[in-house]
C-alpha cells in the first residue's frame, strides 16, 4: 500500500516555473517506477514524465526540454520541475507509483492531484 500526496500546484503566468512534489507514505526505493500524469478538462489522463528506480527517465514529447522529473529516495519524494510553462500545460497533475508484483501483474497507486493553471 502506498499513499501519495502532491503539492506545489498553482497559478502561474506563461513562461513561468513551478515545482511539484509527491510525498510517498513508504520508501520509494523499491517502487519500480514513479511518474507524473495530467488531465486537462475534457481530455484523457496522459503520462507526462516517468522515472524508474534505476533513475531512467522518459517524457512526453510536448514537455521534453522544459520539465524535469527527479526522485529523492531519502525523502520518499518525487519532483517535477516545470519551466517555460505554456497555457496548454494547464491540467490537474497526478502522481503515480507503479509496482511490478512478485508473481504476476502490476499495481498502480495515485495521488489526489494538484491543479496547475498557466494563464496571464
Tab-separated table of C-alpha atoms in Angstrom:
chain	number	residue	atom	x	y	z
A	1	UNK	CA	0.000	0.000	0.000
A	2	UNK	CA	1.279	3.469	-0.916
A	3	UNK	CA	-0.316	6.822	-0.173
A	4	UNK	CA	0.794	9.690	-2.378
A	5	UNK	CA	0.327	13.380	-1.608
A	6	UNK	CA	1.029	16.008	-4.263
A	7	UNK	CA	1.781	19.660	-3.613
A	8	UNK	CA	3.157	22.680	-5.434
A	9	UNK	CA	0.427	23.414	-7.929
A	10	UNK	CA	-0.971	26.863	-8.526
A	11	UNK	CA	-1.484	29.711	-10.944
A	12	UNK	CA	1.493	30.859	-12.979
A	13	UNK	CA	1.970	33.130	-15.978
A	14	UNK	CA	3.126	31.741	-19.327
A	15	UNK	CA	6.877	31.302	-19.306
A	16	UNK	CA	6.923	30.800	-15.546
A	17	UNK	CA	8.007	27.835	-13.448
A	18	UNK	CA	6.555	25.547	-10.820
A	19	UNK	CA	7.903	22.566	-8.905
A	20	UNK	CA	5.518	19.791	-7.986
A	21	UNK	CA	6.284	17.415	-5.133
A	22	UNK	CA	4.883	13.955	-4.456
A	23	UNK	CA	5.454	12.575	-0.976
A	24	UNK	CA	5.012	8.823	-0.520
A	25	UNK	CA	3.948	7.111	2.696
A	26	UNK	CA	6.681	4.484	2.430
A	27	UNK	CA	10.093	4.038	0.956
A	28	UNK	CA	10.137	4.635	-2.777
A	29	UNK	CA	13.433	2.817	-3.200
A	30	UNK	CA	11.649	-0.417	-4.078
A	31	UNK	CA	8.939	1.162	-6.226
A	32	UNK	CA	9.653	0.189	-9.812
A	33	UNK	CA	8.641	3.475	-11.373
A	34	UNK	CA	7.106	6.749	-10.334
A	35	UNK	CA	5.578	9.257	-12.628
A	36	UNK	CA	3.524	12.332	-13.210
A	37	UNK	CA	0.349	12.295	-15.277
A	38	UNK	CA	-2.014	15.119	-16.147
A	39	UNK	CA	-5.610	15.511	-17.152
A	40	UNK	CA	-6.978	18.630	-18.790
A	41	UNK	CA	-10.714	19.366	-18.907
A	42	UNK	CA	-12.424	17.185	-21.486
A	43	UNK	CA	-9.301	15.148	-22.161
A	44	UNK	CA	-7.968	11.792	-21.084
A	45	UNK	CA	-5.273	11.461	-18.476
A	46	UNK	CA	-1.856	11.321	-20.119
A	47	UNK	CA	1.624	10.452	-18.884
A	48	UNK	CA	3.960	13.418	-18.579
A	49	UNK	CA	7.167	12.035	-17.096
A	50	UNK	CA	8.323	8.776	-15.545
A	51	UNK	CA	11.402	7.829	-13.544
A	52	UNK	CA	12.388	4.251	-12.771
A	53	UNK	CA	14.057	3.041	-9.584
A	54	UNK	CA	17.230	2.852	-11.636
A	55	UNK	CA	16.982	6.540	-12.485
A	56	UNK	CA	15.954	6.259	-16.130
A	57	UNK	CA	13.545	8.941	-17.265
A	58	UNK	CA	11.012	9.371	-20.037
A	59	UNK	CA	8.981	12.390	-21.071
A	60	UNK	CA	6.078	13.072	-23.352
A	61	UNK	CA	7.325	14.995	-26.384
A	62	UNK	CA	5.398	18.146	-25.519
A	63	UNK	CA	7.365	18.699	-22.282
A	64	UNK	CA	10.816	17.456	-23.302
A	65	UNK	CA	13.393	20.102	-22.568
A	66	UNK	CA	11.046	22.026	-20.271
A	67	UNK	CA	10.164	19.561	-17.498
A	68	UNK	CA	12.486	17.506	-15.315
A	69	UNK	CA	11.469	14.606	-13.111
A	70	UNK	CA	13.654	13.572	-10.187
A	71	UNK	CA	13.435	11.454	-7.064
A	72	UNK	CA	14.910	11.721	-3.581
A	73	UNK	CA	14.817	8.252	-2.066
A	74	UNK	CA	15.907	9.547	1.333
A	75	UNK	CA	12.847	11.799	1.484
A	76	UNK	CA	10.490	9.360	-0.273
A	77	UNK	CA	9.628	12.184	-2.644
A	78	UNK	CA	9.416	12.651	-6.395
A	79	UNK	CA	9.571	16.072	-8.013
A	80	UNK	CA	8.523	17.586	-11.307
A	81	UNK	CA	10.304	20.805	-12.176
A	82	UNK	CA	8.296	22.626	-14.810
A	83	UNK	CA	9.873	25.514	-16.686
A	84	UNK	CA	8.732	27.642	-19.630
A	85	UNK	CA	5.141	26.783	-18.841
A	86	UNK	CA	2.522	27.181	-21.528
A	87	UNK	CA	-1.263	27.571	-21.314
A	88	UNK	CA	-1.610	24.081	-22.756
A	89	UNK	CA	0.142	22.709	-19.668
A	90	UNK	CA	-2.939	23.632	-17.649
A	91	UNK	CA	-4.301	20.460	-16.055
A	92	UNK	CA	-4.665	18.510	-12.859
A	93	UNK	CA	-1.349	16.748	-12.264
A	94	UNK	CA	-1.363	13.335	-10.605
A	95	UNK	CA	1.478	11.405	-9.034
A	96	UNK	CA	1.678	7.690	-9.785
A	97	UNK	CA	3.540	4.793	-8.187
A	98	UNK	CA	3.872	1.713	-10.375
A	99	UNK	CA	4.814	-1.631	-8.869
A	100	UNK	CA	5.578	-4.875	-10.640
A	101	UNK	CA	4.127	-7.611	-8.434
A	102	UNK	CA	6.338	-10.551	-7.408
A	103	UNK	CA	4.201	-13.242	-9.044
A	104	UNK	CA	2.411	-11.534	-11.906
A	105	UNK	CA	0.761	-8.297	-12.865
A	106	UNK	CA	1.222	-4.740	-11.738
A	107	UNK	CA	-0.280	-2.357	-9.212
A	108	UNK	CA	-0.746	1.383	-9.533
A	109	UNK	CA	-1.326	3.947	-6.825
A	110	UNK	CA	-2.455	7.532	-7.401
A	111	UNK	CA	-2.403	10.775	-5.513
A	112	UNK	CA	-5.358	13.118	-5.279
A	113	UNK	CA	-3.996	15.544	-7.860
A	114	UNK	CA	-2.859	19.152	-7.830
A	115	UNK	CA	-4.146	21.875	-10.139
A	116	UNK	CA	-1.713	23.711	-12.403
A	117	UNK	CA	-3.095	26.724	-14.250
A	118	UNK	CA	-0.991	28.654	-16.747
A	119	UNK	CA	-2.624	31.930	-17.620
A	120	UNK	CA	-1.889	35.619	-17.920
